[in-house]
């Protein structure tokens, strides 16, 4: 379902305000590759309306969410369309390995610009392990944690997190 009233294709007036076309920017990447840092830096730039700072909103990562939830989320994401803003910004590592995200982005935000971030897989795994270990989430040694992940053993964190802390 396209949301044409959210993303205007030309200058529009709404409640006395001038709204310019707002292009969605979506940052997609693997965990521990810098998506949060990039989003923070871009969000500080003039002309960029940063989305809600909700960790991993997943609004475009599953087809099981009702469209009304996506509409509400996008309405919030694209709420700041003052004349100085040209882009809306949203990021989520949940989009990287979601098979439904490309179709949902095409359906809901066909004019989106997508930034994909990658990182050396070994460096990323070490960084992710250090992060989970340093935050008290991981109790295993690195080799054991990697082995369990590669063997597909599902582990659940005792501490609530926005993403799976054991996906190395």
C-alpha positions as a LaTeX table, in Angstrom:
\begin{tabular}{lrrr}
\hline
Residue & $x$ (\AA) & $y$ (\AA) & $z$ (\AA) \\
\hline
Unk1 & 0.00 & 0.00 & 0.00 \\
Unk2 & 1.52 & 3.25 & $-1.13$ \\
Unk3 & 1.17 & 6.26 & 1.15 \\
Unk4 & 1.06 & 9.17 & $-1.30$ \\
Unk5 & $-0.05$ & 11.77 & 1.26 \\
Unk6 & 3.11 & 11.11 & 3.27 \\
Unk7 & 5.61 & 11.70 & 0.50 \\
Unk8 & 4.59 & 14.51 & $-1.79$ \\
Unk9 & 6.02 & 14.72 & $-5.30$ \\
Unk10 & 5.84 & 18.51 & $-5.47$ \\
Unk11 & 5.62 & 21.48 & $-3.14$ \\
Unk12 & 2.41 & 21.27 & $-1.10$ \\
Unk13 & 0.64 & 23.50 & 1.43 \\
Unk14 & $-0.71$ & 21.96 & 4.63 \\
Unk15 & $-2.12$ & 24.01 & 7.51 \\
Unk16 & $-0.31$ & 27.09 & 6.23 \\
Unk17 & 3.08 & 25.35 & 6.01 \\
Unk18 & 4.98 & 24.74 & 2.82 \\
Unk19 & 5.90 & 21.09 & 2.43 \\
Unk20 & 8.57 & 20.07 & $-0.01$ \\
Unk21 & 9.07 & 16.64 & $-1.47$ \\
Unk22 & 10.71 & 14.54 & 1.23 \\
Unk23 & 12.95 & 11.71 & 0.12 \\
Unk24 & 13.30 & 8.80 & 2.55 \\
Unk25 & 16.85 & 7.69 & 3.39 \\
Unk26 & 17.05 & 4.18 & 4.83 \\
Unk27 & 20.29 & 2.90 & 6.35 \\
Unk28 & 20.59 & $-0.88$ & 6.30 \\
Unk29 & 23.52 & $-2.83$ & 7.64 \\
Unk30 & 24.79 & $-5.68$ & 9.75 \\
Unk31 & 25.10 & $-5.36$ & 13.52 \\
Unk32 & 28.20 & $-3.48$ & 14.74 \\
Unk33 & 28.98 & $-1.93$ & 11.34 \\
Unk34 & 28.32 & 1.73 & 12.18 \\
Unk35 & 24.67 & 2.28 & 11.21 \\
Unk36 & 23.95 & 4.15 & 14.45 \\
Unk37 & 27.00 & 6.40 & 14.05 \\
Unk38 & 26.14 & 7.18 & 10.44 \\
Unk39 & 22.49 & 7.88 & 11.32 \\
Unk40 & 23.58 & 10.22 & 14.14 \\
Unk41 & 25.97 & 12.09 & 11.83 \\
Unk42 & 23.42 & 12.42 & 9.01 \\
Unk43 & 20.70 & 13.40 & 11.50 \\
Unk44 & 22.79 & 16.42 & 12.52 \\
Unk45 & 22.95 & 17.72 & 8.96 \\
Unk46 & 20.75 & 20.52 & 7.71 \\
Unk47 & 17.99 & 19.20 & 5.50 \\
Unk48 & 17.71 & 15.81 & 7.18 \\
Unk49 & 14.76 & 14.97 & 9.44 \\
Unk50 & 15.93 & 12.07 & 11.60 \\
Unk51 & 13.32 & 9.44 & 12.39 \\
Unk52 & 12.33 & 8.34 & 15.86 \\
Unk53 & 15.22 & 7.08 & 17.95 \\
Unk54 & 13.59 & 3.72 & 18.59 \\
Unk55 & 16.13 & 0.90 & 18.43 \\
Unk56 & 15.31 & $-1.43$ & 15.57 \\
Unk57 & 11.74 & $-0.36$ & 14.77 \\
Unk58 & 11.35 & $-3.10$ & 12.13 \\
Unk59 & 8.46 & $-1.27$ & 10.47 \\
Unk60 & 9.61 & $-2.51$ & 7.07 \\
Unk61 & 11.03 & $-5.88$ & 8.03 \\
Unk62 & 8.03 & $-8.15$ & 8.34 \\
Unk63 & 4.84 & $-8.66$ & 6.40 \\
Unk64 & 3.04 & $-9.75$ & 9.56 \\
Unk65 & 2.63 & $-6.16$ & 10.81 \\
Unk66 & $-0.69$ & $-4.58$ & 9.91 \\
Unk67 & $-0.40$ & $-1.89$ & 7.25 \\
Unk68 & $-1.97$ & 0.59 & 9.68 \\
Unk69 & 1.08 & 0.13 & 11.93 \\
Unk70 & 3.37 & 0.88 & 9.00 \\
Unk71 & 1.26 & 3.90 & 8.08 \\
Unk72 & 1.42 & 5.21 & 11.64 \\
Unk73 & 5.15 & 4.60 & 11.81 \\
Unk74 & 5.79 & 6.32 & 8.49 \\
Unk75 & 3.55 & 9.22 & 9.46 \\
Unk76 & 5.78 & 9.68 & 12.51 \\
Unk77 & 8.97 & 9.16 & 10.49 \\
Unk78 & 7.98 & 11.70 & 7.86 \\
Unk79 & 6.35 & 14.18 & 10.23 \\
Unk80 & 8.95 & 16.93 & 9.89 \\
Unk81 & 8.59 & 18.23 & 6.36 \\
Unk82 & 9.53 & 21.86 & 6.91 \\
Unk83 & 10.97 & 23.74 & 3.94 \\
Unk84 & 14.53 & 23.18 & 5.21 \\
Unk85 & 14.28 & 19.38 & 5.18 \\
Unk86 & 14.76 & 17.34 & 2.03 \\
Unk87 & 15.26 & 13.89 & 3.54 \\
Unk88 & 13.73 & 11.69 & 6.22 \\
Unk89 & 16.12 & 9.26 & 7.85 \\
Unk90 & 15.58 & 5.82 & 9.31 \\
Unk91 & 17.99 & 2.98 & 10.08 \\
Unk92 & 17.73 & $-0.61$ & 11.16 \\
Unk93 & 20.04 & $-3.60$ & 11.09 \\
Unk94 & 16.86 & $-5.70$ & 11.18 \\
Unk95 & 16.34 & $-4.84$ & 7.51 \\
Unk96 & 19.61 & $-6.43$ & 6.38 \\
Unk97 & 18.53 & $-10.06$ & 6.60 \\
Unk98 & 14.78 & $-9.62$ & 6.30 \\
Unk99 & 13.48 & $-11.17$ & 3.12 \\
Unk100 & 10.35 & $-9.02$ & 3.20 \\
Unk101 & 12.07 & $-5.62$ & 3.50 \\
Unk102 & 12.88 & $-5.01$ & $-0.20$ \\
Unk103 & 9.26 & $-5.63$ & $-1.22$ \\
Unk104 & 7.86 & $-3.48$ & 1.59 \\
Unk105 & 10.23 & $-0.62$ & 0.79 \\
Unk106 & 9.25 & $-0.83$ & $-2.88$ \\
Unk107 & 5.57 & $-0.89$ & $-1.94$ \\
Unk108 & 5.53 & 1.82 & 0.73 \\
Unk109 & 8.56 & 4.00 & $-0.11$ \\
Unk110 & 9.31 & 3.49 & $-3.82$ \\
Unk111 & 11.44 & 6.66 & $-3.99$ \\
Unk112 & 13.64 & 5.75 & $-1.02$ \\
Unk113 & 17.41 & 6.04 & $-1.16$ \\
Unk114 & 19.02 & 3.07 & 0.56 \\
Unk115 & 22.47 & 3.07 & 2.14 \\
Unk116 & 23.83 & $-0.43$ & 2.78 \\
Unk117 & 26.69 & $-0.81$ & 5.25 \\
Unk118 & 28.93 & $-3.85$ & 5.53 \\
Unk119 & 31.94 & $-4.73$ & 7.63 \\
Unk120 & 34.64 & $-7.38$ & 7.49 \\
Unk121 & 32.80 & $-10.43$ & 8.93 \\
Unk122 & 35.62 & $-11.48$ & 11.28 \\
Unk123 & 36.11 & $-7.96$ & 12.65 \\
Unk124 & 32.35 & $-7.59$ & 13.00 \\
Unk125 & 32.02 & $-10.87$ & 14.90 \\
Unk126 & 34.85 & $-9.90$ & 17.27 \\
Unk127 & 33.35 & $-6.46$ & 17.81 \\
Unk128 & 29.89 & $-7.92$ & 18.41 \\
Unk129 & 31.30 & $-10.49$ & 20.84 \\
Unk130 & 33.22 & $-7.78$ & 22.73 \\
Unk131 & 30.04 & $-5.69$ & 22.92 \\
Unk132 & 27.86 & $-8.54$ & 24.21 \\
Unk133 & 30.56 & $-9.73$ & 26.62 \\
Unk134 & 31.19 & $-6.19$ & 27.89 \\
Unk135 & 27.48 & $-5.63$ & 28.49 \\
Unk136 & 27.04 & $-8.86$ & 30.45 \\
Unk137 & 25.01 & $-10.60$ & 27.74 \\
Unk138 & 27.57 & $-13.21$ & 26.69 \\
Unk139 & 29.05 & $-15.70$ & 29.15 \\
Unk140 & 30.73 & $-18.09$ & 26.69 \\
Unk141 & 34.24 & $-17.94$ & 25.26 \\
Unk142 & 34.48 & $-16.57$ & 21.73 \\
Unk143 & 35.13 & $-19.96$ & 20.06 \\
Unk144 & 32.19 & $-21.57$ & 21.87 \\
Unk145 & 29.85 & $-18.70$ & 21.02 \\
Unk146 & 30.84 & $-18.84$ & 17.32 \\
Unk147 & 30.45 & $-22.64$ & 17.22 \\
Unk148 & 26.95 & $-22.46$ & 18.73 \\
Unk149 & 25.95 & $-19.72$ & 16.28 \\
Unk150 & 27.29 & $-21.63$ & 13.28 \\
Unk151 & 25.52 & $-24.80$ & 14.42 \\
Unk152 & 22.26 & $-22.86$ & 14.62 \\
Unk153 & 21.75 & $-23.31$ & 18.35 \\
Unk154 & 19.14 & $-20.79$ & 19.42 \\
Unk155 & 20.01 & $-18.87$ & 22.55 \\
Unk156 & 17.82 & $-16.36$ & 24.35 \\
Unk157 & 19.21 & $-13.43$ & 26.28 \\
Unk158 & 18.18 & $-13.07$ & 29.91 \\
Unk159 & 18.35 & $-9.31$ & 29.38 \\
Unk160 & 15.86 & $-7.77$ & 26.91 \\
Unk161 & 17.55 & $-6.47$ & 23.76 \\
Unk162 & 16.34 & $-4.97$ & 20.48 \\
Unk163 & 18.22 & $-7.55$ & 18.39 \\
Unk164 & 19.57 & $-11.07$ & 18.94 \\
Unk165 & 22.80 & $-10.51$ & 20.87 \\
Unk166 & 24.12 & $-13.94$ & 19.92 \\
Unk167 & 24.10 & $-13.66$ & 16.12 \\
Unk168 & 27.78 & $-13.51$ & 15.37 \\
\hline
\end{tabular}
